[in-house]
Amino acid sequence: MSKQDDVSIWMPIYIGDILAMTTRLTTEQVGGLYLLMMDYWKNGAIPNDTKIIGAITGLSSSKVKAFIKTITNIGIFSIENDELFSAYLDDKKSQATDNKNSKSEKAQKAAQARWNKASSENQQNESASIEHTPSNAQAMQTQCPSNATNMLEQCPSTSTSSINNTHTQQAYDSQNDKAEQIRLERSQEIQDWQAPTLDLMRQELSQAGFMGVLTENIYQTHIKDFKAHYAEQALVGKPLNTDSLRKSKLRLWIQSAKPPKQAKPNQKLGDPNDPLAVNQKWRPGETGIVAPNTNFEFIDGQLVATPLDTSSPVQGAW
């Protein structure tokens, strides 16, 4: 990459992405992450070495290990061949380079057009000077048109301005159409994205301290809702462009989701298995249950239970 195309002197910060991925980091870790991101943006892959990372971030050796685990969990960095890589930053740098190259090409074309125009005018002037060298009188007649002609030449037609406005509007419409097409493509990419398997997501959630239960049905529901939400976000210019960023966002989505409510089993009062059931029929041999339609009387100092005569209009007294 030439110095002209180098974008290492500046790094774009997407506030929404960074805030979403750093909610579980301490203030010290956020500062260390920014320093690590800037070093990666400038120099590329970073050795997975405690001393080197500590020197970059200013963190002590005891804090570096926890820091590395945290930043790999949120998806900004990953470890490959004992080096820290960032697919997220690589994608942003590629976009920045493309944008800079596009602007540079446009500037070069505009400068070349101006140069060609100036060169053409100089050649025409030189040719006119050679062709028109008659006597002074003849030159004066040629170079002194009437006032009316001067006025006509100095008052350009409004049609030129109209044509320029039309070209400007066409260019603006073309840019809008292209931007809309890109947003639609980003939205479709989210809908077609292949989410991690249930086992892989459970593993990442466990490393992040998630204690909830994630079944296949619940996971598929999360994926469906996640894709619908971020497909809409892509349509308004907020896409998730990298696979690692989508995985990280999906994990945070599941972590922040409320657990589904468990339906309470229906309990019928009076069921024979209910310890609080009342008015159950008495079964011989059971104690503690009194048969209905029973009369109690004291006979010779003892409490005696006798069945009531249900055919009588007056029931027994207590």
PDB file of C-alpha atoms in Angstrom:
ATOM      1  CA  MET A   1       0.000   0.000   0.000  1.00  0.00           C
ATOM      2  CA  SER A   2       1.446   3.357  -1.014  1.00  0.00           C
ATOM      3  CA  LYS A   3       1.510   6.376   1.254  1.00  0.00           C
ATOM      4  CA  GLN A   4      -1.164   7.898  -0.919  1.00  0.00           C
ATOM      5  CA  ASP A   5      -3.557   5.023  -0.138  1.00  0.00           C
ATOM      6  CA  ASP A   6      -2.482   4.509   3.482  1.00  0.00           C
ATOM      7  CA  VAL A   7      -5.339   4.920   5.981  1.00  0.00           C
ATOM      8  CA  SER A   8      -3.328   3.959   9.079  1.00  0.00           C
ATOM      9  CA  ILE A   9      -3.115   7.589  10.233  1.00  0.00           C
ATOM     10  CA  TRP A  10      -6.834   7.617  11.099  1.00  0.00           C
ATOM     11  CA  MET A  11      -9.304   4.974  12.296  1.00  0.00           C
ATOM     12  CA  PRO A  12     -13.121   5.263  12.090  1.00  0.00           C
ATOM     13  CA  ILE A  13     -15.010   4.611  15.327  1.00  0.00           C
ATOM     14  CA  TYR A  14     -18.557   3.272  14.977  1.00  0.00           C
ATOM     15  CA  ILE A  15     -20.038   4.346  18.290  1.00  0.00           C
ATOM     16  CA  GLY A  16     -23.041   2.016  18.213  1.00  0.00           C
ATOM     17  CA  ASP A  17     -20.902  -1.078  17.547  1.00  0.00           C
ATOM     18  CA  ILE A  18     -18.267  -0.247  20.162  1.00  0.00           C
ATOM     19  CA  LEU A  19     -20.778   0.593  22.902  1.00  0.00           C
ATOM     20  CA  ALA A  20     -22.714  -2.606  22.234  1.00  0.00           C
ATOM     21  CA  MET A  21     -19.570  -4.752  22.484  1.00  0.00           C
ATOM     22  CA  THR A  22     -17.995  -3.093  25.541  1.00  0.00           C
ATOM     23  CA  THR A  23     -20.909  -3.031  27.985  1.00  0.00           C
ATOM     24  CA  ARG A  24     -19.263  -5.721  30.145  1.00  0.00           C
ATOM     25  CA  LEU A  25     -15.791  -4.150  30.186  1.00  0.00           C
ATOM     26  CA  THR A  26     -14.391  -1.993  32.955  1.00  0.00           C
ATOM     27  CA  THR A  27     -13.278   1.562  32.208  1.00  0.00           C
ATOM     28  CA  GLU A  28      -9.652   0.425  32.335  1.00  0.00           C
ATOM     29  CA  GLN A  29     -10.334  -2.424  29.892  1.00  0.00           C
ATOM     30  CA  VAL A  30     -12.140  -0.083  27.474  1.00  0.00           C
ATOM     31  CA  GLY A  31      -9.087   2.188  27.429  1.00  0.00           C
ATOM     32  CA  GLY A  32      -6.802  -0.785  26.866  1.00  0.00           C
ATOM     33  CA  LEU A  33      -9.043  -2.011  24.051  1.00  0.00           C
ATOM     34  CA  TYR A  34      -8.813   1.317  22.221  1.00  0.00           C
ATOM     35  CA  LEU A  35      -5.004   1.289  22.500  1.00  0.00           C
ATOM     36  CA  LEU A  36      -4.890  -2.289  21.216  1.00  0.00           C
ATOM     37  CA  MET A  37      -7.219  -1.439  18.312  1.00  0.00           C
ATOM     38  CA  MET A  38      -5.045   1.527  17.295  1.00  0.00           C
ATOM     39  CA  ASP A  39      -1.871  -0.597  17.416  1.00  0.00           C
ATOM     40  CA  TYR A  40      -3.537  -3.286  15.287  1.00  0.00           C
ATOM     41  CA  TRP A  41      -4.832  -0.681  12.818  1.00  0.00           C
ATOM     42  CA  LYS A  42      -1.316   0.756  12.454  1.00  0.00           C
ATOM     43  CA  ASN A  43       0.859  -2.376  12.620  1.00  0.00           C
ATOM     44  CA  GLY A  44      -1.355  -5.413  11.932  1.00  0.00           C
ATOM     45  CA  ALA A  45      -1.437  -8.702  13.892  1.00  0.00           C
ATOM     46  CA  ILE A  46      -0.288  -8.533  17.533  1.00  0.00           C
ATOM     47  CA  PRO A  47       1.690 -11.374  19.182  1.00  0.00           C
ATOM     48  CA  ASN A  48      -0.303 -13.100  21.926  1.00  0.00           C
ATOM     49  CA  ASP A  49       2.344 -12.232  24.486  1.00  0.00           C
ATOM     50  CA  THR A  50       1.539 -10.877  27.950  1.00  0.00           C
ATOM     51  CA  LYS A  51       4.487  -8.459  28.014  1.00  0.00           C
ATOM     52  CA  ILE A  52       3.800  -7.040  24.541  1.00  0.00           C
ATOM     53  CA  ILE A  53       0.072  -6.578  25.159  1.00  0.00           C
ATOM     54  CA  GLY A  54       0.814  -5.097  28.569  1.00  0.00           C
ATOM     55  CA  ALA A  55       3.210  -2.604  26.983  1.00  0.00           C
ATOM     56  CA  ILE A  56       0.590  -1.583  24.413  1.00  0.00           C
ATOM     57  CA  THR A  57      -2.339  -1.263  26.832  1.00  0.00           C
ATOM     58  CA  GLY A  58      -0.540  -0.201  30.003  1.00  0.00           C
ATOM     59  CA  LEU A  59      -2.165  -3.074  31.929  1.00  0.00           C
ATOM     60  CA  SER A  60      -0.294  -5.122  34.495  1.00  0.00           C
ATOM     61  CA  SER A  61       0.598  -8.748  33.731  1.00  0.00           C
ATOM     62  CA  SER A  62      -2.024 -10.006  36.174  1.00  0.00           C
ATOM     63  CA  LYS A  63      -4.750  -8.120  34.315  1.00  0.00           C
ATOM     64  CA  VAL A  64      -3.648  -8.895  30.760  1.00  0.00           C
ATOM     65  CA  LYS A  65      -4.845 -12.533  30.782  1.00  0.00           C
ATOM     66  CA  ALA A  66      -8.360 -11.591  31.871  1.00  0.00           C
ATOM     67  CA  PHE A  67      -8.300  -8.721  29.376  1.00  0.00           C
ATOM     68  CA  ILE A  68      -7.397 -11.020  26.456  1.00  0.00           C
ATOM     69  CA  LYS A  69     -10.160 -13.467  27.381  1.00  0.00           C
ATOM     70  CA  THR A  70     -12.688 -10.642  27.564  1.00  0.00           C
ATOM     71  CA  ILE A  71     -11.860  -9.025  24.212  1.00  0.00           C
ATOM     72  CA  THR A  72     -11.918 -12.385  22.413  1.00  0.00           C
ATOM     73  CA  ASN A  73     -15.304 -13.181  23.946  1.00  0.00           C
ATOM     74  CA  ILE A  74     -16.884  -9.956  22.666  1.00  0.00           C
ATOM     75  CA  GLY A  75     -15.691 -10.694  19.123  1.00  0.00           C
ATOM     76  CA  ILE A  76     -13.459  -7.733  18.298  1.00  0.00           C
ATOM     77  CA  PHE A  77     -10.288  -9.871  18.429  1.00  0.00           C
ATOM     78  CA  SER A  78      -9.571 -13.574  17.929  1.00  0.00           C
ATOM     79  CA  ILE A  79      -6.462 -15.686  18.485  1.00  0.00           C
ATOM     80  CA  GLU A  80      -4.963 -17.503  15.483  1.00  0.00           C
ATOM     81  CA  ASN A  81      -1.485 -19.047  15.368  1.00  0.00           C
ATOM     82  CA  ASP A  82      -0.685 -17.414  18.714  1.00  0.00           C
ATOM     83  CA  GLU A  83      -1.430 -13.925  17.345  1.00  0.00           C
ATOM     84  CA  LEU A  84      -4.309 -11.515  17.875  1.00  0.00           C
ATOM     85  CA  PHE A  85      -6.354 -10.824  14.745  1.00  0.00           C
ATOM     86  CA  SER A  86      -9.432  -8.635  14.261  1.00  0.00           C
ATOM     87  CA  ALA A  87     -11.795  -9.437  11.405  1.00  0.00           C
ATOM     88  CA  TYR A  88     -13.858  -6.463  12.553  1.00  0.00           C
ATOM     89  CA  LEU A  89     -10.985  -3.975  12.114  1.00  0.00           C
ATOM     90  CA  ASP A  90      -9.812  -5.630   8.880  1.00  0.00           C
ATOM     91  CA  ASP A  91     -13.272  -5.076   7.410  1.00  0.00           C
ATOM     92  CA  LYS A  92     -13.356  -1.422   8.509  1.00  0.00           C
ATOM     93  CA  LYS A  93      -9.859  -0.805   7.138  1.00  0.00           C
ATOM     94  CA  SER A  94     -10.797  -2.372   3.811  1.00  0.00           C
ATOM     95  CA  GLN A  95     -13.824  -0.089   3.578  1.00  0.00           C
ATOM     96  CA  ALA A  96     -11.731   2.965   4.469  1.00  0.00           C
ATOM     97  CA  THR A  97      -9.099   2.063   1.866  1.00  0.00           C
ATOM     98  CA  ASP A  98     -11.734   1.594  -0.845  1.00  0.00           C
ATOM     99  CA  ASN A  99     -13.308   4.944   0.007  1.00  0.00           C
ATOM    100  CA  LYS A 100      -9.946   6.727  -0.062  1.00  0.00           C
ATOM    101  CA  ASN A 101      -8.953   5.121  -3.372  1.00  0.00           C
ATOM    102  CA  SER A 102     -12.290   6.068  -4.900  1.00  0.00           C
ATOM    103  CA  LYS A 103     -11.894   9.706  -3.844  1.00  0.00           C
ATOM    104  CA  SER A 104      -8.278   9.752  -5.048  1.00  0.00           C
ATOM    105  CA  GLU A 105      -9.276   8.425  -8.477  1.00  0.00           C
ATOM    106  CA  LYS A 106     -12.004  11.048  -8.793  1.00  0.00           C
ATOM    107  CA  ALA A 107      -9.553  13.810  -7.858  1.00  0.00           C
ATOM    108  CA  GLN A 108      -7.003  12.570 -10.405  1.00  0.00           C
ATOM    109  CA  LYS A 109      -9.617  12.433 -13.162  1.00  0.00           C
ATOM    110  CA  ALA A 110     -10.807  15.951 -12.348  1.00  0.00           C
ATOM    111  CA  ALA A 111      -7.226  17.280 -12.361  1.00  0.00           C
ATOM    112  CA  GLN A 112      -6.506  15.533 -15.662  1.00  0.00           C
ATOM    113  CA  ALA A 113      -9.661  17.022 -17.195  1.00  0.00           C
ATOM    114  CA  ARG A 114      -8.635  20.530 -16.106  1.00  0.00           C
ATOM    115  CA  TRP A 115      -5.128  19.991 -17.449  1.00  0.00           C
ATOM    116  CA  ASN A 116      -6.410  18.764 -20.820  1.00  0.00           C
ATOM    117  CA  LYS A 117      -8.802  21.692 -21.067  1.00  0.00           C
ATOM    118  CA  ALA A 118      -6.063  24.243 -20.307  1.00  0.00           C
ATOM    119  CA  SER A 119      -3.691  22.584 -22.779  1.00  0.00           C
ATOM    120  CA  SER A 120      -6.358  22.616 -25.487  1.00  0.00           C
ATOM    121  CA  GLU A 121      -7.094  26.302 -24.913  1.00  0.00           C
ATOM    122  CA  ASN A 122      -3.399  27.187 -25.109  1.00  0.00           C
ATOM    123  CA  GLN A 123      -3.052  25.368 -28.408  1.00  0.00           C
ATOM    124  CA  GLN A 124      -6.097  27.148 -29.809  1.00  0.00           C
ATOM    125  CA  ASN A 125      -4.738  30.541 -28.731  1.00  0.00           C
ATOM    126  CA  GLU A 126      -1.368  29.855 -30.327  1.00  0.00           C
ATOM    127  CA  SER A 127      -3.043  28.742 -33.541  1.00  0.00           C
ATOM    128  CA  ALA A 128      -5.251  31.838 -33.584  1.00  0.00           C
ATOM    129  CA  SER A 129      -2.215  34.108 -33.093  1.00  0.00           C
ATOM    130  CA  ILE A 130      -0.430  32.559 -36.052  1.00  0.00           C
ATOM    131  CA  GLU A 131      -3.452  32.643 -38.361  1.00  0.00           C
ATOM    132  CA  HIS A 132      -4.572  36.182 -37.494  1.00  0.00           C
ATOM    133  CA  THR A 133      -1.510  38.392 -38.043  1.00  0.00           C
ATOM    134  CA  PRO A 134      -2.659  40.795 -40.835  1.00  0.00           C
ATOM    135  CA  SER A 135      -2.177  44.515 -40.749  1.00  0.00           C
ATOM    136  CA  ASN A 136      -3.123  46.510 -37.687  1.00  0.00           C
ATOM    137  CA  ALA A 137      -6.237  47.822 -39.356  1.00  0.00           C
ATOM    138  CA  GLN A 138      -7.364  44.348 -40.283  1.00  0.00           C
ATOM    139  CA  ALA A 139      -6.687  43.134 -36.736  1.00  0.00           C
ATOM    140  CA  MET A 140      -8.656  46.001 -35.265  1.00  0.00           C
ATOM    141  CA  GLN A 141     -11.606  45.216 -37.519  1.00  0.00           C
ATOM    142  CA  THR A 142     -11.480  41.566 -36.497  1.00  0.00           C
ATOM    143  CA  GLN A 143     -11.157  42.216 -32.762  1.00  0.00           C
ATOM    144  CA  CYS A 144     -13.669  45.042 -32.423  1.00  0.00           C
ATOM    145  CA  PRO A 145     -17.192  43.668 -32.812  1.00  0.00           C
ATOM    146  CA  SER A 146     -20.208  45.798 -32.199  1.00  0.00           C
ATOM    147  CA  ASN A 147     -21.571  46.504 -28.723  1.00  0.00           C
ATOM    148  CA  ALA A 148     -24.574  44.364 -29.485  1.00  0.00           C
ATOM    149  CA  THR A 149     -22.367  41.377 -30.264  1.00  0.00           C
ATOM    150  CA  ASN A 150     -20.395  41.899 -27.044  1.00  0.00           C
ATOM    151  CA  MET A 151     -23.586  41.985 -25.022  1.00  0.00           C
ATOM    152  CA  LEU A 152     -24.814  38.760 -26.599  1.00  0.00           C
ATOM    153  CA  GLU A 153     -21.517  37.024 -25.870  1.00  0.00           C
ATOM    154  CA  GLN A 154     -21.489  38.219 -22.263  1.00  0.00           C
ATOM    155  CA  CYS A 155     -25.029  36.978 -21.537  1.00  0.00           C
ATOM    156  CA  PRO A 156     -24.926  33.174 -21.609  1.00  0.00           C
ATOM    157  CA  SER A 157     -28.102  31.256 -22.137  1.00  0.00           C
ATOM    158  CA  THR A 158     -29.921  29.922 -19.097  1.00  0.00           C
ATOM    159  CA  SER A 159     -30.096  26.545 -20.822  1.00  0.00           C
ATOM    160  CA  THR A 160     -26.491  25.829 -19.745  1.00  0.00           C
ATOM    161  CA  SER A 161     -27.426  26.245 -16.077  1.00  0.00           C
ATOM    162  CA  SER A 162     -30.452  24.034 -16.591  1.00  0.00           C
ATOM    163  CA  ILE A 163     -28.329  21.296 -18.135  1.00  0.00           C
ATOM    164  CA  ASN A 164     -25.848  21.452 -15.237  1.00  0.00           C
ATOM    165  CA  ASN A 165     -28.675  21.180 -12.707  1.00  0.00           C
ATOM    166  CA  THR A 166     -30.082  18.175 -14.565  1.00  0.00           C
ATOM    167  CA  HIS A 167     -26.697  16.433 -14.512  1.00  0.00           C
ATOM    168  CA  THR A 168     -26.295  17.150 -10.799  1.00  0.00           C
ATOM    169  CA  GLN A 169     -29.737  15.724 -10.015  1.00  0.00           C
ATOM    170  CA  GLN A 170     -29.033  12.630 -12.099  1.00  0.00           C
ATOM    171  CA  ALA A 171     -25.771  12.033 -10.248  1.00  0.00           C
ATOM    172  CA  TYR A 172     -27.530  12.503  -6.910  1.00  0.00           C
ATOM    173  CA  ASP A 173     -30.293  10.055  -7.883  1.00  0.00           C
ATOM    174  CA  SER A 174     -27.702   7.537  -9.044  1.00  0.00           C
ATOM    175  CA  GLN A 175     -25.871   7.728  -5.711  1.00  0.00           C
ATOM    176  CA  ASN A 176     -29.132   7.254  -3.824  1.00  0.00           C
ATOM    177  CA  ASP A 177     -30.053   4.227  -5.938  1.00  0.00           C
ATOM    178  CA  LYS A 178     -26.637   2.686  -5.341  1.00  0.00           C
ATOM    179  CA  ALA A 179     -26.844   3.300  -1.580  1.00  0.00           C
ATOM    180  CA  GLU A 180     -30.324   1.757  -1.480  1.00  0.00           C
ATOM    181  CA  GLN A 181     -29.083  -1.304  -3.364  1.00  0.00           C
ATOM    182  CA  ILE A 182     -26.218  -1.739  -0.901  1.00  0.00           C
ATOM    183  CA  ARG A 183     -28.610  -1.493   2.061  1.00  0.00           C
ATOM    184  CA  LEU A 184     -30.878  -4.135   0.518  1.00  0.00           C
ATOM    185  CA  GLU A 185     -27.905  -6.444  -0.036  1.00  0.00           C
ATOM    186  CA  ARG A 186     -26.729  -5.997   3.564  1.00  0.00           C
ATOM    187  CA  SER A 187     -30.246  -6.749   4.820  1.00  0.00           C
ATOM    188  CA  GLN A 188     -30.446  -9.924   2.733  1.00  0.00           C
ATOM    189  CA  GLU A 189     -27.020 -11.023   3.986  1.00  0.00           C
ATOM    190  CA  ILE A 190     -28.324 -10.907   7.563  1.00  0.00           C
ATOM    191  CA  GLN A 191     -31.395 -12.964   6.624  1.00  0.00           C
ATOM    192  CA  ASP A 192     -29.239 -15.570   4.836  1.00  0.00           C
ATOM    193  CA  TRP A 193     -26.572 -15.667   7.564  1.00  0.00           C
ATOM    194  CA  GLN A 194     -25.790 -19.130   8.976  1.00  0.00           C
ATOM    195  CA  ALA A 195     -25.852 -18.823  12.777  1.00  0.00           C
ATOM    196  CA  PRO A 196     -23.531 -20.938  14.981  1.00  0.00           C
ATOM    197  CA  THR A 197     -24.748 -24.365  16.050  1.00  0.00           C
ATOM    198  CA  LEU A 198     -26.516 -24.740  19.374  1.00  0.00           C
ATOM    199  CA  ASP A 199     -23.479 -26.438  20.950  1.00  0.00           C
ATOM    200  CA  LEU A 200     -21.097 -23.671  19.862  1.00  0.00           C
ATOM    201  CA  MET A 201     -23.425 -20.961  21.128  1.00  0.00           C
ATOM    202  CA  ARG A 202     -23.865 -22.773  24.461  1.00  0.00           C
ATOM    203  CA  GLN A 203     -20.067 -22.901  24.775  1.00  0.00           C
ATOM    204  CA  GLU A 204     -19.679 -19.159  24.113  1.00  0.00           C
ATOM    205  CA  LEU A 205     -22.515 -18.324  26.506  1.00  0.00           C
ATOM    206  CA  SER A 206     -20.927 -20.484  29.200  1.00  0.00           C
ATOM    207  CA  GLN A 207     -17.592 -18.675  28.786  1.00  0.00           C
ATOM    208  CA  ALA A 208     -19.448 -15.371  29.106  1.00  0.00           C
ATOM    209  CA  GLY A 209     -21.029 -16.473  32.405  1.00  0.00           C
ATOM    210  CA  PHE A 210     -24.530 -17.185  31.079  1.00  0.00           C
ATOM    211  CA  MET A 211     -26.467 -19.383  33.544  1.00  0.00           C
ATOM    212  CA  GLY A 212     -29.769 -19.729  31.668  1.00  0.00           C
ATOM    213  CA  VAL A 213     -31.196 -22.691  29.779  1.00  0.00           C
ATOM    214  CA  LEU A 214     -30.997 -22.659  25.967  1.00  0.00           C
ATOM    215  CA  THR A 215     -32.979 -25.332  24.124  1.00  0.00           C
ATOM    216  CA  GLU A 216     -33.092 -25.839  20.373  1.00  0.00           C
ATOM    217  CA  ASN A 217     -36.575 -24.314  20.076  1.00  0.00           C
ATOM    218  CA  ILE A 218     -35.650 -21.260  22.157  1.00  0.00           C
ATOM    219  CA  TYR A 219     -32.404 -20.822  20.185  1.00  0.00           C
ATOM    220  CA  GLN A 220     -34.188 -20.923  16.830  1.00  0.00           C
ATOM    221  CA  THR A 221     -36.688 -18.333  18.087  1.00  0.00           C
ATOM    222  CA  HIS A 222     -33.806 -16.060  19.137  1.00  0.00           C
ATOM    223  CA  ILE A 223     -32.165 -16.447  15.704  1.00  0.00           C
ATOM    224  CA  LYS A 224     -35.407 -15.614  13.902  1.00  0.00           C
ATOM    225  CA  ASP A 225     -36.032 -12.480  15.992  1.00  0.00           C
ATOM    226  CA  PHE A 226     -32.350 -11.457  15.769  1.00  0.00           C
ATOM    227  CA  LYS A 227     -32.302 -11.660  11.965  1.00  0.00           C
ATOM    228  CA  ALA A 228     -35.581  -9.761  11.617  1.00  0.00           C
ATOM    229  CA  HIS A 229     -34.322  -6.935  13.854  1.00  0.00           C
ATOM    230  CA  TYR A 230     -30.890  -6.477  12.262  1.00  0.00           C
ATOM    231  CA  ALA A 231     -32.238  -6.865   8.721  1.00  0.00           C
ATOM    232  CA  GLU A 232     -34.315  -3.758   9.456  1.00  0.00           C
ATOM    233  CA  GLN A 233     -31.254  -2.049  10.947  1.00  0.00           C
ATOM    234  CA  ALA A 234     -29.312  -2.751   7.739  1.00  0.00           C
ATOM    235  CA  LEU A 235     -32.027  -0.998   5.729  1.00  0.00           C
ATOM    236  CA  VAL A 236     -31.418   2.214   7.709  1.00  0.00           C
ATOM    237  CA  GLY A 237     -27.646   2.054   7.268  1.00  0.00           C
ATOM    238  CA  LYS A 238     -26.637   0.083  10.383  1.00  0.00           C
ATOM    239  CA  PRO A 239     -25.507  -3.336   9.063  1.00  0.00           C
ATOM    240  CA  LEU A 240     -23.550  -6.110  10.769  1.00  0.00           C
ATOM    241  CA  ASN A 241     -20.914  -6.732   8.112  1.00  0.00           C
ATOM    242  CA  THR A 242     -18.691  -9.423   9.655  1.00  0.00           C
ATOM    243  CA  ASP A 243     -19.421 -12.941  10.862  1.00  0.00           C
ATOM    244  CA  SER A 244     -17.625 -12.386  14.170  1.00  0.00           C
ATOM    245  CA  LEU A 245     -19.659  -9.253  14.872  1.00  0.00           C
ATOM    246  CA  ARG A 246     -22.910 -11.084  14.136  1.00  0.00           C
ATOM    247  CA  LYS A 247     -21.955 -13.931  16.482  1.00  0.00           C
ATOM    248  CA  SER A 248     -21.083 -11.467  19.234  1.00  0.00           C
ATOM    249  CA  LYS A 249     -24.344  -9.566  18.749  1.00  0.00           C
ATOM    250  CA  LEU A 250     -26.375 -12.804  18.785  1.00  0.00           C
ATOM    251  CA  ARG A 251     -24.711 -13.886  22.038  1.00  0.00           C
ATOM    252  CA  LEU A 252     -25.494 -10.531  23.650  1.00  0.00           C
ATOM    253  CA  TRP A 253     -29.045 -10.785  22.283  1.00  0.00           C
ATOM    254  CA  ILE A 254     -29.560 -14.146  24.031  1.00  0.00           C
ATOM    255  CA  GLN A 255     -27.916 -12.954  27.252  1.00  0.00           C
ATOM    256  CA  SER A 256     -30.171  -9.904  27.478  1.00  0.00           C
ATOM    257  CA  ALA A 257     -33.387 -11.753  26.538  1.00  0.00           C
ATOM    258  CA  LYS A 258     -35.907 -12.456  29.289  1.00  0.00           C
ATOM    259  CA  PRO A 259     -36.362 -16.199  30.039  1.00  0.00           C
ATOM    260  CA  PRO A 260     -39.683 -17.639  28.758  1.00  0.00           C
ATOM    261  CA  LYS A 261     -42.429 -17.961  31.331  1.00  0.00           C
ATOM    262  CA  GLN A 262     -43.165 -21.509  32.480  1.00  0.00           C
ATOM    263  CA  ALA A 263     -46.845 -22.455  32.455  1.00  0.00           C
ATOM    264  CA  LYS A 264     -48.139 -23.486  35.883  1.00  0.00           C
ATOM    265  CA  PRO A 265     -49.833 -26.916  36.009  1.00  0.00           C
ATOM    266  CA  ASN A 266     -53.590 -26.810  36.479  1.00  0.00           C
ATOM    267  CA  GLN A 267     -54.527 -27.929  39.991  1.00  0.00           C
ATOM    268  CA  LYS A 268     -58.095 -28.929  40.660  1.00  0.00           C
ATOM    269  CA  LEU A 269     -59.282 -28.322  44.168  1.00  0.00           C
ATOM    270  CA  GLY A 270     -60.950 -31.337  45.609  1.00  0.00           C
ATOM    271  CA  ASP A 271     -58.862 -33.824  43.667  1.00  0.00           C
ATOM    272  CA  PRO A 272     -58.391 -37.039  45.641  1.00  0.00           C
ATOM    273  CA  ASN A 273     -54.625 -36.534  45.543  1.00  0.00           C
ATOM    274  CA  ASP A 274     -54.920 -32.994  46.956  1.00  0.00           C
ATOM    275  CA  PRO A 275     -54.017 -33.036  50.669  1.00  0.00           C
ATOM    276  CA  LEU A 276     -56.391 -30.090  51.177  1.00  0.00           C
ATOM    277  CA  ALA A 277     -59.317 -31.794  49.445  1.00  0.00           C
ATOM    278  CA  VAL A 278     -62.601 -31.786  51.336  1.00  0.00           C
ATOM    279  CA  ASN A 279     -65.961 -33.562  51.103  1.00  0.00           C
ATOM    280  CA  GLN A 280     -64.422 -36.804  49.840  1.00  0.00           C
ATOM    281  CA  LYS A 281     -66.242 -40.067  50.343  1.00  0.00           C
ATOM    282  CA  TRP A 282     -65.165 -42.071  53.305  1.00  0.00           C
ATOM    283  CA  ARG A 283     -63.474 -45.362  52.582  1.00  0.00           C
ATOM    284  CA  PRO A 284     -63.460 -48.100  55.195  1.00  0.00           C
ATOM    285  CA  GLY A 285     -60.193 -48.564  56.977  1.00  0.00           C
ATOM    286  CA  GLU A 286     -59.143 -44.889  56.647  1.00  0.00           C
ATOM    287  CA  THR A 287     -58.753 -42.697  59.697  1.00  0.00           C
ATOM    288  CA  GLY A 288     -59.068 -38.968  59.981  1.00  0.00           C
ATOM    289  CA  ILE A 289     -61.796 -38.750  57.293  1.00  0.00           C
ATOM    290  CA  VAL A 290     -65.409 -38.386  58.344  1.00  0.00           C
ATOM    291  CA  ALA A 291     -68.146 -39.704  56.080  1.00  0.00           C
ATOM    292  CA  PRO A 292     -70.732 -37.149  54.946  1.00  0.00           C
ATOM    293  CA  ASN A 293     -74.251 -37.131  56.418  1.00  0.00           C
ATOM    294  CA  THR A 294     -72.961 -38.179  59.851  1.00  0.00           C
ATOM    295  CA  ASN A 295     -74.464 -37.198  63.192  1.00  0.00           C
ATOM    296  CA  PHE A 296     -72.400 -36.941  66.379  1.00  0.00           C
ATOM    297  CA  GLU A 297     -73.927 -37.617  69.818  1.00  0.00           C
ATOM    298  CA  PHE A 298     -72.610 -38.110  73.338  1.00  0.00           C
ATOM    299  CA  ILE A 299     -73.890 -41.413  74.683  1.00  0.00           C
ATOM    300  CA  ASP A 300     -72.766 -42.419  78.176  1.00  0.00           C
ATOM    301  CA  GLY A 301     -69.966 -39.837  78.026  1.00  0.00           C
ATOM    302  CA  GLN A 302     -68.650 -41.023  74.652  1.00  0.00           C
ATOM    303  CA  LEU A 303     -68.845 -39.312  71.245  1.00  0.00           C
ATOM    304  CA  VAL A 304     -70.702 -41.603  68.873  1.00  0.00           C
ATOM    305  CA  ALA A 305     -71.096 -41.021  65.101  1.00  0.00           C
ATOM    306  CA  THR A 306     -74.293 -42.317  63.543  1.00  0.00           C
ATOM    307  CA  PRO A 307     -75.562 -41.908  59.951  1.00  0.00           C
ATOM    308  CA  LEU A 308     -78.266 -39.285  59.473  1.00  0.00           C
ATOM    309  CA  ASP A 309     -81.708 -40.230  58.269  1.00  0.00           C
ATOM    310  CA  THR A 310     -81.814 -38.329  54.973  1.00  0.00           C
ATOM    311  CA  SER A 311     -85.498 -39.114  54.459  1.00  0.00           C
ATOM    312  CA  SER A 312     -86.487 -37.062  57.530  1.00  0.00           C
ATOM    313  CA  PRO A 313     -87.212 -33.297  56.989  1.00  0.00           C
ATOM    314  CA  VAL A 314     -85.241 -32.480  60.137  1.00  0.00           C
ATOM    315  CA  GLN A 315     -81.609 -33.493  60.254  1.00  0.00           C
ATOM    316  CA  GLY A 316     -79.852 -34.509  63.407  1.00  0.00           C
ATOM    317  CA  ALA A 317     -78.526 -31.819  65.740  1.00  0.00           C
ATOM    318  CA  TRP A 318     -74.948 -31.347  66.750  1.00  0.00           C
TER     319      TRP A 318
END
